[in-house]
């Protein structure tokens, strides 16, 4: 049996599964593996985002462990059935609130736990999931080395939610990253600013986060889940440059008056000698003019010519007939825009044998 508590939008695993202590201000998830049962226990004062977290994670665990065959039951405090209580030696419920919510306080204008917020980096990848609905986000170390061009990443900066799209990430990962970012925005009552950065195009502000530069200019904390410690990283403000002092202008010196020059006496001119007539020079033979080399006509997109593979069969290079999937690379087709916001591109293929670029006609029909 496994026991979890919802804490700041994620599940926190608890060790005491036989004699647990539940709190009225929190939500819990109990996974009964032998009987394929998943229990959701909701305290009477738990928040909306904690309820949403355990419901979302219960569906995710059901897909991963039981292929959708588990029975998910939601129970509220003081309404526990005997089958649920039989899972423990004893169950104690206390009137406390241990976990932190992410909802916004309408009185103060900030969500609960804002001042204790720790910037977190999440990875969104479709490699392990066939269905987009079963994809989830996983926390990774807040380091530049955690970024991967094949995936998308979300930086939760509190008042800012930034999305980094790898240059070879697919449409499912980009769409799911935007959906997760909007969930953060909804949970905190719309206080966040969502921005999207593409690798190698406009992602320099995103990369500056790992050098301690926050978008709001605040001092923020970096949590290392491997070491379990938080490090404070103050933002270094650039030192003001001293203004250059104006150089004193030199006083103008009086110009000296020109002295009168004596007039030169005219010398007698010698009589001119008759110049000899120049001998006629042979005319040079005309050189043939070089023919201009034909210039290649530029393509419309400025890149290589993109061929089209017709039909819905196997991906095959139209240049050399290569159909080995390990010798064919799939890249974004920036000439085909599927969605304007967020920006989603189509895809094209590059042959690893002959270098031909092509796309399939059925994808843009």
mmCIF file of C-alpha atoms in Angstrom:
data_model
loop_
_atom_site.group_PDB
_atom_site.id
_atom_site.type_symbol
_atom_site.label_atom_id
_atom_site.label_comp_id
_atom_site.label_asym_id
_atom_site.label_seq_id
_atom_site.Cartn_x
_atom_site.Cartn_y
_atom_site.Cartn_z
ATOM 1 C CA UNK A 1 0.000 0.000 0.000
ATOM 2 C CA UNK A 2 1.171 3.534 -0.784
ATOM 3 C CA UNK A 3 0.139 6.782 0.935
ATOM 4 C CA UNK A 4 0.512 10.324 -0.487
ATOM 5 C CA UNK A 5 -0.421 13.875 0.556
ATOM 6 C CA UNK A 6 -1.083 16.767 -1.878
ATOM 7 C CA UNK A 7 1.434 19.552 -1.356
ATOM 8 C CA UNK A 8 1.833 22.590 -3.685
ATOM 9 C CA UNK A 9 0.442 20.909 -6.792
ATOM 10 C CA UNK A 10 2.297 17.576 -6.418
ATOM 11 C CA UNK A 11 2.170 14.373 -4.345
ATOM 12 C CA UNK A 12 4.337 13.943 -1.254
ATOM 13 C CA UNK A 13 4.874 10.289 -0.289
ATOM 14 C CA UNK A 14 4.359 9.359 3.376
ATOM 15 C CA UNK A 15 6.159 6.494 5.111
ATOM 16 C CA UNK A 16 3.723 5.655 7.909
ATOM 17 C CA UNK A 17 1.088 3.581 6.093
ATOM 18 C CA UNK A 18 -0.154 1.476 9.040
ATOM 19 C CA UNK A 19 -0.824 4.171 11.669
ATOM 20 C CA UNK A 20 -1.137 7.374 9.613
ATOM 21 C CA UNK A 21 -2.199 10.806 10.870
ATOM 22 C CA UNK A 22 -4.527 12.710 8.523
ATOM 23 C CA UNK A 23 -5.116 16.480 8.824
ATOM 24 C CA UNK A 24 -8.414 18.268 8.115
ATOM 25 C CA UNK A 25 -6.804 20.940 5.952
ATOM 26 C CA UNK A 26 -5.196 18.514 3.476
ATOM 27 C CA UNK A 27 -6.025 15.871 0.840
ATOM 28 C CA UNK A 28 -4.589 12.328 0.766
ATOM 29 C CA UNK A 29 -4.258 9.512 -1.765
ATOM 30 C CA UNK A 30 -4.193 5.835 -0.721
ATOM 31 C CA UNK A 31 -3.181 3.220 -3.319
ATOM 32 C CA UNK A 32 -4.247 -0.343 -2.434
ATOM 33 C CA UNK A 33 -2.146 -2.286 -4.972
ATOM 34 C CA UNK A 34 -3.331 -5.883 -4.240
ATOM 35 C CA UNK A 35 -7.039 -4.992 -4.621
ATOM 36 C CA UNK A 36 -6.538 -2.389 -7.390
ATOM 37 C CA UNK A 37 -8.281 0.303 -5.355
ATOM 38 C CA UNK A 38 -7.350 4.002 -5.216
ATOM 39 C CA UNK A 39 -8.867 6.028 -2.370
ATOM 40 C CA UNK A 40 -9.058 9.843 -2.312
ATOM 41 C CA UNK A 41 -9.519 11.242 1.217
ATOM 42 C CA UNK A 42 -10.506 14.934 1.437
ATOM 43 C CA UNK A 43 -10.232 16.891 4.668
ATOM 44 C CA UNK A 44 -13.162 19.175 5.457
ATOM 45 C CA UNK A 45 -11.050 22.356 5.034
ATOM 46 C CA UNK A 46 -8.684 21.302 2.219
ATOM 47 C CA UNK A 47 -8.293 23.730 -0.697
ATOM 48 C CA UNK A 48 -9.573 23.419 -4.267
ATOM 49 C CA UNK A 49 -6.137 22.950 -5.809
ATOM 50 C CA UNK A 50 -5.329 20.105 -3.370
ATOM 51 C CA UNK A 51 -8.531 18.340 -4.431
ATOM 52 C CA UNK A 52 -7.597 18.823 -8.092
ATOM 53 C CA UNK A 53 -4.073 17.509 -7.453
ATOM 54 C CA UNK A 54 -5.144 14.201 -5.881
ATOM 55 C CA UNK A 55 -7.842 13.684 -8.556
ATOM 56 C CA UNK A 56 -5.357 14.267 -11.368
ATOM 57 C CA UNK A 57 -2.654 12.076 -9.836
ATOM 58 C CA UNK A 58 -5.143 9.280 -9.058
ATOM 59 C CA UNK A 59 -5.988 9.037 -12.771
ATOM 60 C CA UNK A 60 -2.290 9.128 -13.651
ATOM 61 C CA UNK A 61 -1.432 6.292 -11.217
ATOM 62 C CA UNK A 62 -4.368 4.267 -12.524
ATOM 63 C CA UNK A 63 -3.030 4.529 -16.097
ATOM 64 C CA UNK A 64 0.572 3.745 -15.153
ATOM 65 C CA UNK A 65 0.024 0.877 -12.687
ATOM 66 C CA UNK A 66 -3.343 -0.664 -13.545
ATOM 67 C CA UNK A 67 -3.866 0.358 -17.227
ATOM 68 C CA UNK A 68 -7.086 2.114 -16.252
ATOM 69 C CA UNK A 69 -8.536 -0.894 -14.417
ATOM 70 C CA UNK A 70 -8.427 0.407 -10.839
ATOM 71 C CA UNK A 71 -11.455 1.540 -8.834
ATOM 72 C CA UNK A 72 -11.143 5.185 -7.751
ATOM 73 C CA UNK A 73 -13.266 6.195 -4.728
ATOM 74 C CA UNK A 74 -13.533 9.675 -3.192
ATOM 75 C CA UNK A 75 -14.461 9.968 0.486
ATOM 76 C CA UNK A 76 -14.761 12.977 2.772
ATOM 77 C CA UNK A 77 -13.698 13.412 6.367
ATOM 78 C CA UNK A 78 -15.968 11.638 8.894
ATOM 79 C CA UNK A 79 -17.568 9.547 6.124
ATOM 80 C CA UNK A 80 -14.968 6.786 5.880
ATOM 81 C CA UNK A 81 -16.406 3.334 5.038
ATOM 82 C CA UNK A 82 -15.331 0.216 6.915
ATOM 83 C CA UNK A 83 -13.438 -1.104 3.864
ATOM 84 C CA UNK A 84 -11.254 1.999 3.920
ATOM 85 C CA UNK A 85 -10.602 1.926 7.678
ATOM 86 C CA UNK A 86 -9.638 -1.758 7.449
ATOM 87 C CA UNK A 87 -6.506 -0.775 5.504
ATOM 88 C CA UNK A 88 -4.900 0.691 8.663
ATOM 89 C CA UNK A 89 -4.181 -0.456 12.200
ATOM 90 C CA UNK A 90 -5.379 2.959 13.351
ATOM 91 C CA UNK A 91 -6.243 6.237 11.635
ATOM 92 C CA UNK A 92 -5.888 9.544 13.471
ATOM 93 C CA UNK A 93 -7.384 12.810 12.135
ATOM 94 C CA UNK A 94 -6.113 16.144 13.493
ATOM 95 C CA UNK A 95 -7.496 19.648 12.939
ATOM 96 C CA UNK A 96 -4.373 21.022 11.226
ATOM 97 C CA UNK A 97 -3.162 22.143 7.805
ATOM 98 C CA UNK A 98 0.291 20.776 6.991
ATOM 99 C CA UNK A 99 0.535 21.192 3.192
ATOM 100 C CA UNK A 100 0.683 24.535 1.426
ATOM 101 C CA UNK A 101 -1.893 25.509 -1.171
ATOM 102 C CA UNK A 102 -1.240 27.568 -4.298
ATOM 103 C CA UNK A 103 -4.534 29.498 -4.368
ATOM 104 C CA UNK A 104 -4.635 33.284 -4.353
ATOM 105 C CA UNK A 105 -5.835 35.170 -1.259
ATOM 106 C CA UNK A 106 -8.484 37.636 -2.446
ATOM 107 C CA UNK A 107 -7.903 39.853 0.616
ATOM 108 C CA UNK A 108 -4.151 40.311 0.319
ATOM 109 C CA UNK A 109 -3.839 39.972 -3.477
ATOM 110 C CA UNK A 110 -1.292 37.137 -3.279
ATOM 111 C CA UNK A 111 -1.621 33.373 -3.166
ATOM 112 C CA UNK A 112 -0.887 31.439 0.003
ATOM 113 C CA UNK A 113 2.795 30.683 0.400
ATOM 114 C CA UNK A 114 3.914 33.332 -2.113
ATOM 115 C CA UNK A 115 6.719 34.615 0.106
ATOM 116 C CA UNK A 116 8.041 31.059 0.579
ATOM 117 C CA UNK A 117 7.907 30.266 -3.141
ATOM 118 C CA UNK A 118 10.863 28.350 -4.594
ATOM 119 C CA UNK A 119 11.504 28.562 -8.329
ATOM 120 C CA UNK A 120 11.083 25.123 -9.891
ATOM 121 C CA UNK A 121 11.878 23.640 -13.335
ATOM 122 C CA UNK A 122 9.608 20.942 -14.827
ATOM 123 C CA UNK A 123 10.252 18.662 -17.843
ATOM 124 C CA UNK A 124 7.461 17.680 -20.270
ATOM 125 C CA UNK A 125 8.283 14.727 -22.549
ATOM 126 C CA UNK A 126 6.143 12.386 -24.651
ATOM 127 C CA UNK A 127 8.735 9.593 -24.949
ATOM 128 C CA UNK A 128 7.186 7.443 -22.204
ATOM 129 C CA UNK A 129 3.518 8.165 -22.981
ATOM 130 C CA UNK A 130 1.464 7.183 -26.019
ATOM 131 C CA UNK A 131 -1.554 9.360 -25.194
ATOM 132 C CA UNK A 132 -1.262 13.126 -24.673
ATOM 133 C CA UNK A 133 -3.821 12.941 -21.852
ATOM 134 C CA UNK A 134 -1.543 10.683 -19.791
ATOM 135 C CA UNK A 135 1.528 12.934 -20.020
ATOM 136 C CA UNK A 136 2.748 14.600 -16.822
ATOM 137 C CA UNK A 137 5.392 17.086 -15.781
ATOM 138 C CA UNK A 138 8.411 16.005 -13.722
ATOM 139 C CA UNK A 139 10.582 18.272 -11.573
ATOM 140 C CA UNK A 140 14.258 18.429 -12.578
ATOM 141 C CA UNK A 141 17.192 20.342 -11.035
ATOM 142 C CA UNK A 142 17.002 24.110 -11.670
ATOM 143 C CA UNK A 143 20.110 24.049 -13.863
ATOM 144 C CA UNK A 144 20.894 24.874 -17.485
ATOM 145 C CA UNK A 145 22.213 21.322 -17.919
ATOM 146 C CA UNK A 146 18.667 19.968 -17.321
ATOM 147 C CA UNK A 147 17.423 21.424 -20.632
ATOM 148 C CA UNK A 148 17.051 19.009 -23.560
ATOM 149 C CA UNK A 149 16.323 20.038 -27.156
ATOM 150 C CA UNK A 150 13.875 17.134 -27.587
ATOM 151 C CA UNK A 151 11.526 18.238 -24.744
ATOM 152 C CA UNK A 152 9.696 21.258 -23.349
ATOM 153 C CA UNK A 153 10.297 22.774 -19.921
ATOM 154 C CA UNK A 154 8.259 24.981 -17.563
ATOM 155 C CA UNK A 155 9.947 27.397 -15.151
ATOM 156 C CA UNK A 156 7.574 28.196 -12.280
ATOM 157 C CA UNK A 157 8.855 31.579 -11.073
ATOM 158 C CA UNK A 158 5.875 32.499 -8.898
ATOM 159 C CA UNK A 159 4.532 35.604 -10.643
ATOM 160 C CA UNK A 160 5.933 34.371 -13.979
ATOM 161 C CA UNK A 161 5.375 31.056 -15.797
ATOM 162 C CA UNK A 162 7.929 30.631 -18.589
ATOM 163 C CA UNK A 163 7.881 27.851 -21.219
ATOM 164 C CA UNK A 164 11.050 26.760 -23.043
ATOM 165 C CA UNK A 165 10.473 24.819 -26.288
ATOM 166 C CA UNK A 166 13.362 22.642 -27.498
ATOM 167 C CA UNK A 167 14.080 22.980 -31.210
ATOM 168 C CA UNK A 168 13.217 19.297 -31.867
ATOM 169 C CA UNK A 169 10.285 19.017 -29.415
ATOM 170 C CA UNK A 170 7.026 17.801 -30.956
ATOM 171 C CA UNK A 171 3.554 19.335 -31.093
ATOM 172 C CA UNK A 172 2.186 17.157 -28.256
ATOM 173 C CA UNK A 173 4.858 18.370 -25.832
ATOM 174 C CA UNK A 174 4.323 22.030 -26.767
ATOM 175 C CA UNK A 175 0.546 21.731 -26.389
ATOM 176 C CA UNK A 176 0.810 19.907 -23.037
ATOM 177 C CA UNK A 177 3.330 22.434 -21.697
ATOM 178 C CA UNK A 178 0.935 25.278 -22.464
ATOM 179 C CA UNK A 179 -1.915 23.381 -20.775
ATOM 180 C CA UNK A 180 0.134 22.798 -17.612
ATOM 181 C CA UNK A 181 1.189 26.472 -17.568
ATOM 182 C CA UNK A 182 -2.449 27.559 -17.704
ATOM 183 C CA UNK A 183 -3.194 25.234 -14.755
ATOM 184 C CA UNK A 184 -0.637 27.152 -12.681
ATOM 185 C CA UNK A 185 -2.291 30.380 -13.774
ATOM 186 C CA UNK A 186 -5.781 29.162 -12.801
ATOM 187 C CA UNK A 187 -4.656 27.813 -9.415
ATOM 188 C CA UNK A 188 -3.203 31.212 -8.515
ATOM 189 C CA UNK A 189 -6.207 33.195 -9.762
ATOM 190 C CA UNK A 190 -4.606 34.553 -12.937
ATOM 191 C CA UNK A 191 -1.681 36.341 -11.257
ATOM 192 C CA UNK A 192 0.970 34.828 -13.516
ATOM 193 C CA UNK A 193 2.441 36.037 -16.808
ATOM 194 C CA UNK A 194 2.927 33.169 -19.301
ATOM 195 C CA UNK A 195 5.679 33.580 -21.909
ATOM 196 C CA UNK A 196 7.034 31.141 -24.512
ATOM 197 C CA UNK A 197 10.695 30.951 -25.577
ATOM 198 C CA UNK A 198 12.061 28.933 -28.509
ATOM 199 C CA UNK A 199 15.530 27.413 -28.301
ATOM 200 C CA UNK A 200 18.133 29.330 -30.261
ATOM 201 C CA UNK A 201 15.694 32.101 -31.312
ATOM 202 C CA UNK A 202 14.583 34.182 -28.328
ATOM 203 C CA UNK A 203 15.510 32.077 -25.289
ATOM 204 C CA UNK A 204 18.325 34.218 -23.851
ATOM 205 C CA UNK A 205 16.103 35.655 -21.036
ATOM 206 C CA UNK A 206 15.163 32.062 -20.098
ATOM 207 C CA UNK A 207 18.827 30.993 -19.989
ATOM 208 C CA UNK A 208 19.659 34.036 -17.842
ATOM 209 C CA UNK A 209 17.483 32.538 -15.072
ATOM 210 C CA UNK A 210 20.207 29.983 -14.347
ATOM 211 C CA UNK A 211 22.730 32.811 -13.859
ATOM 212 C CA UNK A 212 20.627 34.359 -11.089
ATOM 213 C CA UNK A 213 18.719 36.926 -13.178
ATOM 214 C CA UNK A 214 15.052 36.967 -12.187
ATOM 215 C CA UNK A 215 12.428 38.621 -14.448
ATOM 216 C CA UNK A 216 11.101 40.605 -11.494
ATOM 217 C CA UNK A 217 14.504 41.603 -10.108
ATOM 218 C CA UNK A 218 13.869 39.785 -6.819
ATOM 219 C CA UNK A 219 16.168 37.472 -4.835
ATOM 220 C CA UNK A 220 14.971 33.942 -5.436
ATOM 221 C CA UNK A 221 15.851 30.515 -4.089
ATOM 222 C CA UNK A 222 17.126 27.477 -5.942
ATOM 223 C CA UNK A 223 16.044 24.082 -4.571
ATOM 224 C CA UNK A 224 18.147 21.040 -5.392
ATOM 225 C CA UNK A 225 15.899 17.947 -4.977
ATOM 226 C CA UNK A 226 18.940 15.628 -4.929
ATOM 227 C CA UNK A 227 20.655 17.399 -2.009
ATOM 228 C CA UNK A 228 17.431 18.607 -0.361
ATOM 229 C CA UNK A 229 18.777 22.123 0.273
ATOM 230 C CA UNK A 230 17.834 25.644 -0.821
ATOM 231 C CA UNK A 231 20.416 28.156 -1.966
ATOM 232 C CA UNK A 232 19.792 31.874 -2.008
ATOM 233 C CA UNK A 233 21.030 33.556 -5.174
ATOM 234 C CA UNK A 234 20.903 37.398 -5.043
ATOM 235 C CA UNK A 235 20.565 39.227 -8.329
ATOM 236 C CA UNK A 236 23.737 41.124 -9.106
ATOM 237 C CA UNK A 237 23.004 44.643 -10.213
ATOM 238 C CA UNK A 238 25.485 46.140 -12.663
ATOM 239 C CA UNK A 239 27.686 48.871 -11.247
ATOM 240 C CA UNK A 240 26.837 52.309 -12.647
ATOM 241 C CA UNK A 241 29.380 53.554 -15.132
ATOM 242 C CA UNK A 242 30.970 56.897 -14.243
ATOM 243 C CA UNK A 243 29.939 59.686 -16.534
ATOM 244 C CA UNK A 244 32.846 60.982 -18.623
ATOM 245 C CA UNK A 245 34.016 64.474 -17.622
ATOM 246 C CA UNK A 246 34.077 67.033 -20.428
ATOM 247 C CA UNK A 247 37.603 67.821 -21.540
ATOM 248 C CA UNK A 248 38.567 71.506 -21.291
ATOM 249 C CA UNK A 249 38.733 73.202 -24.653
ATOM 250 C CA UNK A 250 42.141 74.694 -25.479
ATOM 251 C CA UNK A 251 42.215 78.465 -25.853
ATOM 252 C CA UNK A 252 42.650 79.548 -29.472
ATOM 253 C CA UNK A 253 46.124 80.871 -30.274
ATOM 254 C CA UNK A 254 46.395 84.064 -32.315
ATOM 255 C CA UNK A 255 47.332 83.327 -35.900
ATOM 256 C CA UNK A 256 50.666 84.878 -36.980
ATOM 257 C CA UNK A 257 50.435 87.546 -39.634
ATOM 258 C CA UNK A 258 52.020 86.488 -42.932
ATOM 259 C CA UNK A 259 55.174 88.389 -43.859
ATOM 260 C CA UNK A 260 55.245 89.904 -47.335
ATOM 261 C CA UNK A 261 57.337 87.802 -49.748
ATOM 262 C CA UNK A 262 59.708 89.516 -52.167
ATOM 263 C CA UNK A 263 58.614 89.329 -55.752
ATOM 264 C CA UNK A 264 60.900 87.010 -57.794
ATOM 265 C CA UNK A 265 62.644 88.408 -60.855
ATOM 266 C CA UNK A 266 61.537 86.814 -64.124
ATOM 267 C CA UNK A 267 64.193 84.535 -65.654
ATOM 268 C CA UNK A 268 64.726 84.475 -69.409
ATOM 269 C CA UNK A 269 62.748 81.673 -71.022
ATOM 270 C CA UNK A 270 64.742 79.273 -73.220
ATOM 271 C CA UNK A 271 63.569 78.804 -76.757
ATOM 272 C CA UNK A 272 61.494 75.637 -77.109
ATOM 273 C CA UNK A 273 63.037 72.790 -79.103
ATOM 274 C CA UNK A 274 60.857 70.986 -81.628
ATOM 275 C CA UNK A 275 59.572 67.780 -80.084
ATOM 276 C CA UNK A 276 60.148 64.576 -82.109
ATOM 277 C CA UNK A 277 57.036 62.925 -83.449
ATOM 278 C CA UNK A 278 56.159 59.742 -81.515
ATOM 279 C CA UNK A 279 56.356 56.501 -83.425
ATOM 280 C CA UNK A 280 52.964 54.807 -83.855
ATOM 281 C CA UNK A 281 52.441 51.992 -81.331
ATOM 282 C CA UNK A 282 50.935 48.709 -82.510
ATOM 283 C CA UNK A 283 47.339 48.382 -81.415
ATOM 284 C CA UNK A 284 46.801 45.574 -78.824
ATOM 285 C CA UNK A 285 44.724 42.626 -79.855
ATOM 286 C CA UNK A 286 41.245 42.684 -78.251
ATOM 287 C CA UNK A 287 40.896 40.203 -75.403
ATOM 288 C CA UNK A 288 37.759 38.054 -75.375
ATOM 289 C CA UNK A 289 35.354 39.192 -72.644
ATOM 290 C CA UNK A 290 34.679 36.481 -69.980
ATOM 291 C CA UNK A 291 31.204 35.101 -70.130
ATOM 292 C CA UNK A 292 29.242 35.649 -66.882
ATOM 293 C CA UNK A 293 28.680 32.456 -64.934
ATOM 294 C CA UNK A 294 25.006 31.618 -64.451
ATOM 295 C CA UNK A 295 23.903 32.387 -60.890
ATOM 296 C CA UNK A 296 21.671 29.840 -59.170
ATOM 297 C CA UNK A 297 18.158 31.068 -58.679
ATOM 298 C CA UNK A 298 17.332 31.482 -54.922
ATOM 299 C CA UNK A 299 14.562 29.359 -53.454
ATOM 300 C CA UNK A 300 11.460 30.972 -51.945
ATOM 301 C CA UNK A 301 12.355 29.989 -48.362
ATOM 302 C CA UNK A 302 16.098 30.532 -48.621
ATOM 303 C CA UNK A 303 16.744 26.908 -47.632
ATOM 304 C CA UNK A 304 17.009 23.542 -49.376
ATOM 305 C CA UNK A 305 14.263 22.377 -51.747
ATOM 306 C CA UNK A 306 11.596 20.415 -49.871
ATOM 307 C CA UNK A 307 10.112 17.458 -51.768
ATOM 308 C CA UNK A 308 6.688 15.961 -51.126
ATOM 309 C CA UNK A 309 5.940 12.316 -50.408
ATOM 310 C CA UNK A 310 2.434 11.463 -51.545
ATOM 311 C CA UNK A 311 0.246 8.795 -50.026
ATOM 312 C CA UNK A 312 -0.180 7.564 -46.459
ATOM 313 C CA UNK A 313 2.355 4.749 -46.485
ATOM 314 C CA UNK A 314 5.643 4.377 -44.669
ATOM 315 C CA UNK A 315 7.967 7.383 -44.431
ATOM 316 C CA UNK A 316 10.303 6.938 -47.436
ATOM 317 C CA UNK A 317 12.879 9.322 -48.894
ATOM 318 C CA UNK A 318 11.648 10.460 -52.346
ATOM 319 C CA UNK A 319 15.263 11.054 -53.370
ATOM 320 C CA UNK A 320 16.968 7.703 -52.758
ATOM 321 C CA UNK A 321 14.144 5.499 -51.459
ATOM 322 C CA UNK A 322 15.628 5.238 -47.942
ATOM 323 C CA UNK A 323 13.009 3.920 -45.456
ATOM 324 C CA UNK A 324 15.297 3.111 -42.492
ATOM 325 C CA UNK A 325 13.776 5.077 -39.572
ATOM 326 C CA UNK A 326 17.198 5.335 -37.918
ATOM 327 C CA UNK A 327 18.541 7.123 -41.008
ATOM 328 C CA UNK A 328 15.594 9.574 -41.217
ATOM 329 C CA UNK A 329 15.387 12.587 -38.902
ATOM 330 C CA UNK A 330 12.142 14.410 -38.056
ATOM 331 C CA UNK A 331 12.462 18.196 -37.584
ATOM 332 C CA UNK A 332 9.994 21.119 -37.286
ATOM 333 C CA UNK A 333 8.784 22.520 -40.649
ATOM 334 C CA UNK A 334 8.845 26.270 -40.006
ATOM 335 C CA UNK A 335 7.121 26.905 -43.374
ATOM 336 C CA UNK A 336 4.004 25.156 -42.090
ATOM 337 C CA UNK A 337 2.321 26.828 -39.079
ATOM 338 C CA UNK A 338 -0.404 24.693 -37.483
ATOM 339 C CA UNK A 339 -1.317 27.003 -34.565
ATOM 340 C CA UNK A 340 -0.529 30.701 -34.121
ATOM 341 C CA UNK A 341 -0.578 30.773 -30.309
ATOM 342 C CA UNK A 342 1.206 28.928 -29.026
ATOM 343 C CA UNK A 343 3.304 28.678 -32.165
ATOM 344 C CA UNK A 344 3.078 25.089 -33.425
ATOM 345 C CA UNK A 345 4.829 24.003 -36.612
ATOM 346 C CA UNK A 346 4.345 21.003 -38.854
ATOM 347 C CA UNK A 347 7.109 18.508 -39.430
ATOM 348 C CA UNK A 348 9.370 17.460 -42.269
ATOM 349 C CA UNK A 349 11.993 14.749 -42.742
ATOM 350 C CA UNK A 350 15.704 14.788 -43.623
ATOM 351 C CA UNK A 351 17.333 11.745 -45.221
ATOM 352 C CA UNK A 352 20.553 10.709 -43.508
ATOM 353 C CA UNK A 353 21.863 9.093 -46.740
ATOM 354 C CA UNK A 354 21.276 11.669 -49.474
ATOM 355 C CA UNK A 355 20.318 14.766 -47.419
ATOM 356 C CA UNK A 356 16.967 15.313 -49.176
ATOM 357 C CA UNK A 357 14.292 17.322 -47.279
ATOM 358 C CA UNK A 358 10.654 16.264 -47.748
ATOM 359 C CA UNK A 359 7.234 16.310 -46.128
ATOM 360 C CA UNK A 360 4.243 13.991 -46.415
ATOM 361 C CA UNK A 361 1.334 15.322 -48.419
ATOM 362 C CA UNK A 362 -1.364 13.781 -46.151
ATOM 363 C CA UNK A 363 -0.264 15.847 -43.151
ATOM 364 C CA UNK A 364 -1.224 19.129 -44.795
ATOM 365 C CA UNK A 365 -4.247 17.948 -46.786
#
